[in-house]
Amino acid sequence: MFGQLQQTIEQTISVSGVGLHSGRFSKVSLSPAPVDNGIVFRRKVNSHVETCQASIRNLRPMELCTAVGSNGFQIQTTEHVLSALWGLGIDNAFIDIDSEEVPAMDGSAAPFAKLIQLAGILPQERPRTYLKIVEPIHIGDDNRGISILPSPFPKITYTINYDHQLIQQQTYEHEWSAVEFEANIAHARTFGFSHEAEALRARGLGKGGSLDNTIVFTETGMMNEETLRFPDECVRHKVLDLIGDLSLLGINVIGHIIGKCSGHHLHTQLVQAILDNPEAWTIVGPAEKPVPDLADLEDSLHAMPVPANAAF
Ligand SMILES: [Zn+2]
């Protein structure tokens, strides 16, 4: 995999829909970007366009989703579109958005992945740089945590455990490749529980949630007409979320991530911990690619999102 070229998309593509938490309609456009650009959100603020790098240094505290913000604007529920880009190997892209939340679409990353493939994936003139893990990093505890270990190739092993007859304990192993992502991860939908819906709305969350964009489990089954896309769809969605959150590192990682009953809060803590522990990794690839700027990260996580049990 070393020496692989950076990639962008060939043309601009757009999609619109309702945000899961805000309930607001928004339009998102993905556009090509130059080498070493990374993934950058853009939004028109008054008469000019502001930008926000999809980076851990721009992480904003938010319950149940991952939000980034800078230059006077904030984008929430970034994880599914970022997962589609990162999962399909897109290093560089602009994401233009006209509201504060990425549309939920069907609750998975598949609509974004399909658009990216329709737009075309374009190899660029510069090779990718990788961050290779050489020492383990652990976050959390035995019941609920996330680790990254040295590995010759990128890999994710995720385990969840819910006391529900359609979930129970599920473990999924994802070998990192665009083909694997498209076939086995991208289509897995967000899930939640009917008894939590009212409490969520009372906290101003989940306003755009519906059976069209969320699997809703009841005490004994599920409310959606569409059955589960995979028997272990829930754990696959957690892998999807992790890939999106991991993109905030801004560089491809070579390591084995092991998640256990984790969530966005721990995912982003792991990203921060990687950057905080430079002895645990080495950079592999062209020397001219800037290493993530550690100095910029000091002010990044003053207030972390509150851990929550719900699965959005
Ligand atoms: Zn999700």
PDB file of C-alpha atoms and ligand atoms in Angstrom:
ATOM      1  CA  MET A   1       0.000   0.000   0.000  1.00  0.00           C
ATOM      2  CA  PHE A   2       2.978   2.329   0.405  1.00  0.00           C
ATOM      3  CA  GLY A   3       3.496   4.655  -2.508  1.00  0.00           C
ATOM      4  CA  GLN A   4      -0.223   4.852  -3.232  1.00  0.00           C
ATOM      5  CA  LEU A   5      -1.149   8.186  -4.732  1.00  0.00           C
ATOM      6  CA  GLN A   6      -3.385  10.697  -2.962  1.00  0.00           C
ATOM      7  CA  GLN A   7      -6.887  10.806  -4.396  1.00  0.00           C
ATOM      8  CA  THR A   8      -9.654  13.340  -4.941  1.00  0.00           C
ATOM      9  CA  ILE A   9     -12.957  13.199  -6.830  1.00  0.00           C
ATOM     10  CA  GLU A  10     -13.245  14.086 -10.496  1.00  0.00           C
ATOM     11  CA  GLN A  11     -16.207  16.462 -10.400  1.00  0.00           C
ATOM     12  CA  THR A  12     -18.596  18.277  -8.071  1.00  0.00           C
ATOM     13  CA  ILE A  13     -21.617  16.335  -6.865  1.00  0.00           C
ATOM     14  CA  SER A  14     -24.457  17.411  -4.601  1.00  0.00           C
ATOM     15  CA  VAL A  15     -27.074  15.907  -2.373  1.00  0.00           C
ATOM     16  CA  SER A  16     -29.654  17.339   0.003  1.00  0.00           C
ATOM     17  CA  GLY A  17     -31.798  16.151   2.874  1.00  0.00           C
ATOM     18  CA  VAL A  18     -32.768  16.603   6.494  1.00  0.00           C
ATOM     19  CA  GLY A  19     -30.264  16.698   9.358  1.00  0.00           C
ATOM     20  CA  LEU A  20     -30.735  13.944  11.951  1.00  0.00           C
ATOM     21  CA  HIS A  21     -30.503  16.165  15.021  1.00  0.00           C
ATOM     22  CA  SER A  22     -31.429  19.658  13.798  1.00  0.00           C
ATOM     23  CA  GLY A  23     -34.283  18.497  11.549  1.00  0.00           C
ATOM     24  CA  ARG A  24     -33.164  21.208   9.109  1.00  0.00           C
ATOM     25  CA  PHE A  25     -32.874  20.751   5.364  1.00  0.00           C
ATOM     26  CA  SER A  26     -29.400  21.204   3.926  1.00  0.00           C
ATOM     27  CA  LYS A  27     -27.496  20.771   0.696  1.00  0.00           C
ATOM     28  CA  VAL A  28     -24.016  19.291   0.577  1.00  0.00           C
ATOM     29  CA  SER A  29     -21.681  19.405  -2.410  1.00  0.00           C
ATOM     30  CA  LEU A  30     -18.428  17.467  -2.667  1.00  0.00           C
ATOM     31  CA  SER A  31     -15.773  18.978  -4.946  1.00  0.00           C
ATOM     32  CA  PRO A  32     -12.238  18.124  -6.085  1.00  0.00           C
ATOM     33  CA  ALA A  33      -9.360  19.584  -4.050  1.00  0.00           C
ATOM     34  CA  PRO A  34      -5.576  19.807  -4.645  1.00  0.00           C
ATOM     35  CA  VAL A  35      -2.955  17.499  -3.127  1.00  0.00           C
ATOM     36  CA  ASP A  36      -2.269  17.911   0.603  1.00  0.00           C
ATOM     37  CA  ASN A  37      -5.524  19.869   0.986  1.00  0.00           C
ATOM     38  CA  GLY A  38      -7.209  17.238   3.165  1.00  0.00           C
ATOM     39  CA  ILE A  39     -10.965  17.350   3.692  1.00  0.00           C
ATOM     40  CA  VAL A  40     -12.229  20.909   4.159  1.00  0.00           C
ATOM     41  CA  PHE A  41     -15.796  22.077   4.933  1.00  0.00           C
ATOM     42  CA  ARG A  42     -16.870  25.368   3.392  1.00  0.00           C
ATOM     43  CA  ARG A  43     -19.906  27.514   4.145  1.00  0.00           C
ATOM     44  CA  LYS A  44     -21.059  30.852   2.860  1.00  0.00           C
ATOM     45  CA  VAL A  45     -21.185  33.241   5.828  1.00  0.00           C
ATOM     46  CA  ASN A  46     -22.727  36.573   4.860  1.00  0.00           C
ATOM     47  CA  SER A  47     -21.076  37.366   1.537  1.00  0.00           C
ATOM     48  CA  HIS A  48     -17.903  35.327   1.845  1.00  0.00           C
ATOM     49  CA  VAL A  49     -16.957  31.666   2.070  1.00  0.00           C
ATOM     50  CA  GLU A  50     -15.461  30.416   5.345  1.00  0.00           C
ATOM     51  CA  THR A  51     -13.493  27.186   5.641  1.00  0.00           C
ATOM     52  CA  CYS A  52     -13.065  24.569   8.343  1.00  0.00           C
ATOM     53  CA  GLN A  53     -10.550  21.744   8.057  1.00  0.00           C
ATOM     54  CA  ALA A  54     -11.962  18.359   9.043  1.00  0.00           C
ATOM     55  CA  SER A  55      -9.382  18.121  11.809  1.00  0.00           C
ATOM     56  CA  ILE A  56      -9.326  17.154  15.474  1.00  0.00           C
ATOM     57  CA  ARG A  57      -8.107  20.666  16.278  1.00  0.00           C
ATOM     58  CA  ASN A  58     -11.508  21.943  15.107  1.00  0.00           C
ATOM     59  CA  LEU A  59     -13.548  19.421  17.092  1.00  0.00           C
ATOM     60  CA  ARG A  60     -16.532  20.983  18.852  1.00  0.00           C
ATOM     61  CA  PRO A  61     -18.362  19.479  21.834  1.00  0.00           C
ATOM     62  CA  MET A  62     -21.575  17.835  20.708  1.00  0.00           C
ATOM     63  CA  GLU A  63     -23.690  14.980  22.010  1.00  0.00           C
ATOM     64  CA  LEU A  64     -24.228  11.866  19.903  1.00  0.00           C
ATOM     65  CA  CYS A  65     -22.420  13.062  16.808  1.00  0.00           C
ATOM     66  CA  THR A  66     -19.107  14.570  15.747  1.00  0.00           C
ATOM     67  CA  ALA A  67     -18.984  18.296  15.012  1.00  0.00           C
ATOM     68  CA  VAL A  68     -16.214  20.555  13.754  1.00  0.00           C
ATOM     69  CA  GLY A  69     -16.115  24.309  13.642  1.00  0.00           C
ATOM     70  CA  SER A  70     -13.888  27.297  12.969  1.00  0.00           C
ATOM     71  CA  ASN A  71     -14.084  30.770  11.488  1.00  0.00           C
ATOM     72  CA  GLY A  72     -17.563  31.391  12.886  1.00  0.00           C
ATOM     73  CA  PHE A  73     -19.376  28.313  11.680  1.00  0.00           C
ATOM     74  CA  GLN A  74     -19.951  24.795  12.865  1.00  0.00           C
ATOM     75  CA  ILE A  75     -20.960  21.582  11.095  1.00  0.00           C
ATOM     76  CA  GLN A  76     -22.471  18.705  13.025  1.00  0.00           C
ATOM     77  CA  THR A  77     -23.009  15.031  12.213  1.00  0.00           C
ATOM     78  CA  THR A  78     -19.911  15.016  10.027  1.00  0.00           C
ATOM     79  CA  GLU A  79     -19.113  11.350  10.575  1.00  0.00           C
ATOM     80  CA  HIS A  80     -21.045   9.642   7.768  1.00  0.00           C
ATOM     81  CA  VAL A  81     -19.896  11.836   4.890  1.00  0.00           C
ATOM     82  CA  LEU A  82     -16.333  11.779   6.260  1.00  0.00           C
ATOM     83  CA  SER A  83     -16.536   8.006   6.563  1.00  0.00           C
ATOM     84  CA  ALA A  84     -17.611   7.701   2.916  1.00  0.00           C
ATOM     85  CA  LEU A  85     -14.691   9.874   1.788  1.00  0.00           C
ATOM     86  CA  TRP A  86     -12.064   8.269   4.017  1.00  0.00           C
ATOM     87  CA  GLY A  87     -13.456   4.763   3.539  1.00  0.00           C
ATOM     88  CA  LEU A  88     -13.202   5.079  -0.237  1.00  0.00           C
ATOM     89  CA  GLY A  89      -9.689   6.497  -0.032  1.00  0.00           C
ATOM     90  CA  ILE A  90     -10.396  10.162  -0.813  1.00  0.00           C
ATOM     91  CA  ASP A  91      -7.611  12.256   0.713  1.00  0.00           C
ATOM     92  CA  ASN A  92      -8.565  15.663  -0.657  1.00  0.00           C
ATOM     93  CA  ALA A  93     -12.021  17.209  -1.102  1.00  0.00           C
ATOM     94  CA  PHE A  94     -14.102  20.281  -0.320  1.00  0.00           C
ATOM     95  CA  ILE A  95     -17.483  19.813   1.333  1.00  0.00           C
ATOM     96  CA  ASP A  96     -19.733  22.827   0.760  1.00  0.00           C
ATOM     97  CA  ILE A  97     -22.754  22.990   3.025  1.00  0.00           C
ATOM     98  CA  ASP A  98     -25.533  25.549   3.438  1.00  0.00           C
ATOM     99  CA  SER A  99     -26.692  24.646   6.940  1.00  0.00           C
ATOM    100  CA  GLU A 100     -25.216  23.462  10.248  1.00  0.00           C
ATOM    101  CA  GLU A 101     -25.743  19.747   9.807  1.00  0.00           C
ATOM    102  CA  VAL A 102     -24.864  17.173   7.151  1.00  0.00           C
ATOM    103  CA  PRO A 103     -28.074  15.519   5.885  1.00  0.00           C
ATOM    104  CA  ALA A 104     -28.829  12.101   7.384  1.00  0.00           C
ATOM    105  CA  MET A 105     -29.899  10.527   4.072  1.00  0.00           C
ATOM    106  CA  ASP A 106     -30.782   6.881   4.913  1.00  0.00           C
ATOM    107  CA  GLY A 107     -28.693   6.885   8.112  1.00  0.00           C
ATOM    108  CA  SER A 108     -25.703   5.207   6.469  1.00  0.00           C
ATOM    109  CA  ALA A 109     -22.735   6.339   4.367  1.00  0.00           C
ATOM    110  CA  ALA A 110     -23.974   4.554   1.240  1.00  0.00           C
ATOM    111  CA  PRO A 111     -25.678   7.555  -0.436  1.00  0.00           C
ATOM    112  CA  PHE A 112     -22.443   9.558  -0.077  1.00  0.00           C
ATOM    113  CA  ALA A 113     -20.334   6.611  -1.238  1.00  0.00           C
ATOM    114  CA  LYS A 114     -22.528   6.183  -4.306  1.00  0.00           C
ATOM    115  CA  LEU A 115     -22.196   9.871  -5.171  1.00  0.00           C
ATOM    116  CA  ILE A 116     -18.416   9.722  -4.816  1.00  0.00           C
ATOM    117  CA  GLN A 117     -18.294   6.769  -7.175  1.00  0.00           C
ATOM    118  CA  LEU A 118     -20.575   8.536  -9.663  1.00  0.00           C
ATOM    119  CA  ALA A 119     -18.290  11.588  -9.526  1.00  0.00           C
ATOM    120  CA  GLY A 120     -15.256   9.389 -10.150  1.00  0.00           C
ATOM    121  CA  ILE A 121     -12.133   8.890  -8.046  1.00  0.00           C
ATOM    122  CA  LEU A 122      -9.034  10.642  -9.355  1.00  0.00           C
ATOM    123  CA  PRO A 123      -5.465   9.672  -8.398  1.00  0.00           C
ATOM    124  CA  GLN A 124      -3.274  12.748  -7.915  1.00  0.00           C
ATOM    125  CA  GLU A 125       0.387  13.415  -8.577  1.00  0.00           C
ATOM    126  CA  ARG A 126       1.711  13.008  -5.023  1.00  0.00           C
ATOM    127  CA  PRO A 127       1.997   9.822  -2.919  1.00  0.00           C
ATOM    128  CA  ARG A 128       0.161   9.468   0.341  1.00  0.00           C
ATOM    129  CA  THR A 129       1.819   9.857   3.713  1.00  0.00           C
ATOM    130  CA  TYR A 130       0.992   7.406   6.506  1.00  0.00           C
ATOM    131  CA  LEU A 131       1.200   7.513  10.267  1.00  0.00           C
ATOM    132  CA  LYS A 132       2.475   4.096  11.337  1.00  0.00           C
ATOM    133  CA  ILE A 133       1.788   3.053  14.915  1.00  0.00           C
ATOM    134  CA  VAL A 134       4.863   1.569  16.664  1.00  0.00           C
ATOM    135  CA  GLU A 135       3.610   1.484  20.283  1.00  0.00           C
ATOM    136  CA  PRO A 136       0.126   0.714  21.599  1.00  0.00           C
ATOM    137  CA  ILE A 137      -2.186   3.469  22.836  1.00  0.00           C
ATOM    138  CA  HIS A 138      -5.187   2.698  25.066  1.00  0.00           C
ATOM    139  CA  ILE A 139      -8.143   4.888  25.996  1.00  0.00           C
ATOM    140  CA  GLY A 140     -10.961   3.949  28.366  1.00  0.00           C
ATOM    141  CA  ASP A 141     -11.230   0.807  30.482  1.00  0.00           C
ATOM    142  CA  ASP A 142     -11.960  -2.900  30.170  1.00  0.00           C
ATOM    143  CA  ASN A 143     -15.713  -2.377  29.717  1.00  0.00           C
ATOM    144  CA  ARG A 144     -15.658   0.501  27.300  1.00  0.00           C
ATOM    145  CA  GLY A 145     -12.577   1.605  25.456  1.00  0.00           C
ATOM    146  CA  ILE A 146     -10.524   1.856  22.310  1.00  0.00           C
ATOM    147  CA  SER A 147      -6.919   0.973  21.514  1.00  0.00           C
ATOM    148  CA  ILE A 148      -4.559   1.127  18.592  1.00  0.00           C
ATOM    149  CA  LEU A 149      -1.768  -1.401  18.219  1.00  0.00           C
ATOM    150  CA  PRO A 150       1.117  -1.793  15.773  1.00  0.00           C
ATOM    151  CA  SER A 151       0.079  -3.757  12.698  1.00  0.00           C
ATOM    152  CA  PRO A 152       1.536  -4.222   9.191  1.00  0.00           C
ATOM    153  CA  PHE A 153      -1.729  -2.941   7.678  1.00  0.00           C
ATOM    154  CA  PRO A 154      -4.773  -0.893   8.785  1.00  0.00           C
ATOM    155  CA  LYS A 155      -7.447  -2.935  10.502  1.00  0.00           C
ATOM    156  CA  ILE A 156     -10.412  -2.364  12.822  1.00  0.00           C
ATOM    157  CA  THR A 157     -11.924  -4.857  15.258  1.00  0.00           C
ATOM    158  CA  TYR A 158     -15.074  -3.574  16.944  1.00  0.00           C
ATOM    159  CA  THR A 159     -17.255  -5.210  19.585  1.00  0.00           C
ATOM    160  CA  ILE A 160     -20.586  -3.993  20.943  1.00  0.00           C
ATOM    161  CA  ASN A 161     -22.886  -5.538  23.511  1.00  0.00           C
ATOM    162  CA  TYR A 162     -26.523  -4.497  23.898  1.00  0.00           C
ATOM    163  CA  ASP A 163     -29.097  -6.378  25.918  1.00  0.00           C
ATOM    164  CA  HIS A 164     -31.504  -6.653  22.975  1.00  0.00           C
ATOM    165  CA  GLN A 165     -32.445  -9.842  21.167  1.00  0.00           C
ATOM    166  CA  LEU A 166     -31.628  -8.395  17.728  1.00  0.00           C
ATOM    167  CA  ILE A 167     -28.189  -7.150  18.800  1.00  0.00           C
ATOM    168  CA  GLN A 168     -26.565  -8.904  21.799  1.00  0.00           C
ATOM    169  CA  GLN A 169     -22.774  -9.155  21.420  1.00  0.00           C
ATOM    170  CA  GLN A 170     -21.420  -8.467  17.945  1.00  0.00           C
ATOM    171  CA  THR A 171     -17.820  -8.279  16.767  1.00  0.00           C
ATOM    172  CA  TYR A 172     -16.743  -7.151  13.307  1.00  0.00           C
ATOM    173  CA  GLU A 173     -13.270  -7.172  11.744  1.00  0.00           C
ATOM    174  CA  HIS A 174     -12.688  -4.662   8.978  1.00  0.00           C
ATOM    175  CA  GLU A 175      -9.630  -5.012   6.765  1.00  0.00           C
ATOM    176  CA  TRP A 176      -9.105  -1.507   5.462  1.00  0.00           C
ATOM    177  CA  SER A 177      -9.872  -1.209   1.743  1.00  0.00           C
ATOM    178  CA  ALA A 178     -12.299   0.722  -0.425  1.00  0.00           C
ATOM    179  CA  VAL A 179     -13.825  -2.505  -1.721  1.00  0.00           C
ATOM    180  CA  GLU A 180     -14.438  -3.816   1.806  1.00  0.00           C
ATOM    181  CA  PHE A 181     -15.860  -0.470   2.876  1.00  0.00           C
ATOM    182  CA  GLU A 182     -18.324  -0.290   0.005  1.00  0.00           C
ATOM    183  CA  ALA A 183     -19.467  -3.905   0.361  1.00  0.00           C
ATOM    184  CA  ASN A 184     -19.627  -4.322   4.117  1.00  0.00           C
ATOM    185  CA  ILE A 185     -19.617  -0.996   5.963  1.00  0.00           C
ATOM    186  CA  ALA A 186     -21.114   1.852   3.918  1.00  0.00           C
ATOM    187  CA  HIS A 187     -24.704   0.531   3.997  1.00  0.00           C
ATOM    188  CA  ALA A 188     -24.936   0.022   7.765  1.00  0.00           C
ATOM    189  CA  ARG A 189     -27.459   2.456   9.270  1.00  0.00           C
ATOM    190  CA  THR A 190     -27.600   4.509  12.437  1.00  0.00           C
ATOM    191  CA  PHE A 191     -29.607   2.878  15.197  1.00  0.00           C
ATOM    192  CA  GLY A 192     -31.408   3.874  18.365  1.00  0.00           C
ATOM    193  CA  PHE A 193     -34.027   2.663  20.790  1.00  0.00           C
ATOM    194  CA  SER A 194     -37.696   3.683  20.915  1.00  0.00           C
ATOM    195  CA  HIS A 195     -37.598   4.308  24.668  1.00  0.00           C
ATOM    196  CA  GLU A 196     -34.828   6.897  24.152  1.00  0.00           C
ATOM    197  CA  ALA A 197     -36.538   8.883  21.406  1.00  0.00           C
ATOM    198  CA  GLU A 198     -38.592  11.123  23.674  1.00  0.00           C
ATOM    199  CA  ALA A 199     -35.663  11.910  25.959  1.00  0.00           C
ATOM    200  CA  LEU A 200     -33.539  12.753  22.928  1.00  0.00           C
ATOM    201  CA  ARG A 201     -36.098  15.184  21.564  1.00  0.00           C
ATOM    202  CA  ALA A 202     -36.433  16.795  25.001  1.00  0.00           C
ATOM    203  CA  ARG A 203     -32.687  17.530  24.775  1.00  0.00           C
ATOM    204  CA  GLY A 204     -33.170  19.092  21.351  1.00  0.00           C
ATOM    205  CA  LEU A 205     -31.639  16.130  19.529  1.00  0.00           C
ATOM    206  CA  GLY A 206     -32.926  13.683  16.942  1.00  0.00           C
ATOM    207  CA  LYS A 207     -35.458  16.181  15.544  1.00  0.00           C
ATOM    208  CA  GLY A 208     -34.895  14.883  12.018  1.00  0.00           C
ATOM    209  CA  GLY A 209     -34.833  11.224  13.062  1.00  0.00           C
ATOM    210  CA  SER A 210     -37.328   8.925  11.340  1.00  0.00           C
ATOM    211  CA  LEU A 211     -37.661   5.327  10.264  1.00  0.00           C
ATOM    212  CA  ASP A 212     -36.225   6.448   6.914  1.00  0.00           C
ATOM    213  CA  ASN A 213     -32.853   7.293   8.485  1.00  0.00           C
ATOM    214  CA  THR A 214     -32.604   5.332  11.743  1.00  0.00           C
ATOM    215  CA  ILE A 215     -33.107   1.744  12.818  1.00  0.00           C
ATOM    216  CA  VAL A 216     -35.394   2.032  15.823  1.00  0.00           C
ATOM    217  CA  PHE A 217     -35.373  -0.959  18.144  1.00  0.00           C
ATOM    218  CA  THR A 218     -38.381  -1.591  20.370  1.00  0.00           C
ATOM    219  CA  GLU A 219     -38.326  -3.729  23.487  1.00  0.00           C
ATOM    220  CA  THR A 220     -38.765  -6.922  21.501  1.00  0.00           C
ATOM    221  CA  GLY A 221     -38.032  -6.060  17.858  1.00  0.00           C
ATOM    222  CA  MET A 222     -37.707  -3.104  15.524  1.00  0.00           C
ATOM    223  CA  MET A 223     -40.128  -0.519  14.090  1.00  0.00           C
ATOM    224  CA  ASN A 224     -38.737  -0.231  10.539  1.00  0.00           C
ATOM    225  CA  GLU A 225     -40.351  -2.030   7.633  1.00  0.00           C
ATOM    226  CA  GLU A 226     -36.922  -2.536   6.071  1.00  0.00           C
ATOM    227  CA  THR A 227     -35.287  -5.417   7.885  1.00  0.00           C
ATOM    228  CA  LEU A 228     -31.661  -5.341   8.983  1.00  0.00           C
ATOM    229  CA  ARG A 229     -29.264  -5.025   6.040  1.00  0.00           C
ATOM    230  CA  PHE A 230     -26.801  -7.297   7.844  1.00  0.00           C
ATOM    231  CA  PRO A 231     -27.455  -9.435  10.946  1.00  0.00           C
ATOM    232  CA  ASP A 232     -24.664  -7.430  12.615  1.00  0.00           C
ATOM    233  CA  GLU A 233     -25.601  -4.064  11.062  1.00  0.00           C
ATOM    234  CA  CYS A 234     -25.167  -2.239  14.384  1.00  0.00           C
ATOM    235  CA  VAL A 235     -21.514  -3.096  14.900  1.00  0.00           C
ATOM    236  CA  ARG A 236     -20.807  -2.366  11.244  1.00  0.00           C
ATOM    237  CA  HIS A 237     -22.295   1.098  11.775  1.00  0.00           C
ATOM    238  CA  LYS A 238     -19.937   1.613  14.691  1.00  0.00           C
ATOM    239  CA  VAL A 239     -17.025   0.804  12.352  1.00  0.00           C
ATOM    240  CA  LEU A 240     -18.486   3.315   9.870  1.00  0.00           C
ATOM    241  CA  ASP A 241     -18.612   6.005  12.564  1.00  0.00           C
ATOM    242  CA  LEU A 242     -15.063   5.204  13.675  1.00  0.00           C
ATOM    243  CA  ILE A 243     -13.697   5.588  10.137  1.00  0.00           C
ATOM    244  CA  GLY A 244     -15.385   9.004   9.875  1.00  0.00           C
ATOM    245  CA  ASP A 245     -14.061  10.137  13.243  1.00  0.00           C
ATOM    246  CA  LEU A 246     -10.596   8.808  12.455  1.00  0.00           C
ATOM    247  CA  SER A 247     -10.456  11.028   9.386  1.00  0.00           C
ATOM    248  CA  LEU A 248     -10.061  13.973  11.796  1.00  0.00           C
ATOM    249  CA  LEU A 249      -6.472  12.797  12.228  1.00  0.00           C
ATOM    250  CA  GLY A 250      -5.909  14.111   8.705  1.00  0.00           C
ATOM    251  CA  ILE A 251      -3.508  11.343   7.789  1.00  0.00           C
ATOM    252  CA  ASN A 252      -3.959   7.649   6.992  1.00  0.00           C
ATOM    253  CA  VAL A 253      -3.080   5.402   9.919  1.00  0.00           C
ATOM    254  CA  ILE A 254      -1.369   2.040   9.789  1.00  0.00           C
ATOM    255  CA  GLY A 255      -2.377   0.203  12.941  1.00  0.00           C
ATOM    256  CA  HIS A 256      -4.957  -2.145  14.396  1.00  0.00           C
ATOM    257  CA  ILE A 257      -7.782  -0.315  16.162  1.00  0.00           C
ATOM    258  CA  ILE A 258      -9.725  -2.343  18.700  1.00  0.00           C
ATOM    259  CA  GLY A 259     -12.970  -0.746  19.883  1.00  0.00           C
ATOM    260  CA  LYS A 260     -15.167  -2.107  22.651  1.00  0.00           C
ATOM    261  CA  CYS A 261     -18.563  -0.527  23.374  1.00  0.00           C
ATOM    262  CA  SER A 262     -16.994   2.734  22.252  1.00  0.00           C
ATOM    263  CA  GLY A 263     -18.513   5.847  20.663  1.00  0.00           C
ATOM    264  CA  HIS A 264     -17.723   9.209  19.124  1.00  0.00           C
ATOM    265  CA  HIS A 265     -16.278  10.586  22.358  1.00  0.00           C
ATOM    266  CA  LEU A 266     -13.729   7.780  22.686  1.00  0.00           C
ATOM    267  CA  HIS A 267     -13.021   7.761  18.929  1.00  0.00           C
ATOM    268  CA  THR A 268     -12.015  11.410  19.006  1.00  0.00           C
ATOM    269  CA  GLN A 269     -10.111  10.918  22.256  1.00  0.00           C
ATOM    270  CA  LEU A 270      -8.074   8.244  20.488  1.00  0.00           C
ATOM    271  CA  VAL A 271      -7.296  10.631  17.633  1.00  0.00           C
ATOM    272  CA  GLN A 272      -6.126  13.206  20.164  1.00  0.00           C
ATOM    273  CA  ALA A 273      -4.102  10.606  22.078  1.00  0.00           C
ATOM    274  CA  ILE A 274      -2.312   9.544  18.895  1.00  0.00           C
ATOM    275  CA  LEU A 275      -1.261  13.128  18.260  1.00  0.00           C
ATOM    276  CA  ASP A 276      -0.317  13.638  21.911  1.00  0.00           C
ATOM    277  CA  ASN A 277       2.029  10.609  21.841  1.00  0.00           C
ATOM    278  CA  PRO A 278       4.505  11.117  19.005  1.00  0.00           C
ATOM    279  CA  GLU A 279       6.745   8.381  20.431  1.00  0.00           C
ATOM    280  CA  ALA A 280       3.981   5.904  19.523  1.00  0.00           C
ATOM    281  CA  TRP A 281       4.203   6.465  15.771  1.00  0.00           C
ATOM    282  CA  THR A 282       6.395   7.267  12.848  1.00  0.00           C
ATOM    283  CA  ILE A 283       5.637   8.969   9.558  1.00  0.00           C
ATOM    284  CA  VAL A 284       6.053   6.926   6.397  1.00  0.00           C
ATOM    285  CA  GLY A 285       5.949   8.559   3.002  1.00  0.00           C
ATOM    286  CA  PRO A 286       7.140  11.686   1.199  1.00  0.00           C
ATOM    287  CA  ALA A 287       9.053  13.954   3.557  1.00  0.00           C
ATOM    288  CA  GLU A 288       7.533  17.147   2.215  1.00  0.00           C
ATOM    289  CA  LYS A 289       4.047  16.297   3.484  1.00  0.00           C
ATOM    290  CA  PRO A 290       3.476  18.286   6.676  1.00  0.00           C
ATOM    291  CA  VAL A 291       3.124  16.189   9.817  1.00  0.00           C
ATOM    292  CA  PRO A 292      -0.010  17.043  11.841  1.00  0.00           C
ATOM    293  CA  ASP A 293       0.782  20.232  13.701  1.00  0.00           C
ATOM    294  CA  LEU A 294       1.040  19.339  17.360  1.00  0.00           C
ATOM    295  CA  ALA A 295       1.309  22.967  18.431  1.00  0.00           C
ATOM    296  CA  ASP A 296      -2.074  23.676  16.874  1.00  0.00           C
ATOM    297  CA  LEU A 297      -3.691  20.984  18.924  1.00  0.00           C
ATOM    298  CA  GLU A 298      -3.200  22.410  22.394  1.00  0.00           C
ATOM    299  CA  ASP A 299      -6.483  24.285  22.363  1.00  0.00           C
ATOM    300  CA  SER A 300      -8.417  21.597  20.569  1.00  0.00           C
ATOM    301  CA  LEU A 301     -10.206  19.657  23.249  1.00  0.00           C
ATOM    302  CA  HIS A 302     -11.065  22.033  26.054  1.00  0.00           C
ATOM    303  CA  ALA A 303     -14.549  20.649  26.253  1.00  0.00           C
ATOM    304  CA  MET A 304     -15.112  17.172  24.986  1.00  0.00           C
ATOM    305  CA  PRO A 305     -18.497  15.820  23.920  1.00  0.00           C
ATOM    306  CA  VAL A 306     -20.397  14.088  26.694  1.00  0.00           C
ATOM    307  CA  PRO A 307     -20.239  10.295  26.419  1.00  0.00           C
ATOM    308  CA  ALA A 308     -23.658   8.835  25.827  1.00  0.00           C
ATOM    309  CA  ASN A 309     -25.089   5.388  25.526  1.00  0.00           C
ATOM    310  CA  ALA A 310     -27.274   6.005  22.525  1.00  0.00           C
ATOM    311  CA  ALA A 311     -25.781   4.895  19.279  1.00  0.00           C
ATOM    312  CA  PHE A 312     -26.096   7.821  16.937  1.00  0.00           C
TER     313      PHE A 312
HETATM  314 ZN    ZN B   1     -23.339   7.075  12.792  1.00  0.00          ZN
END
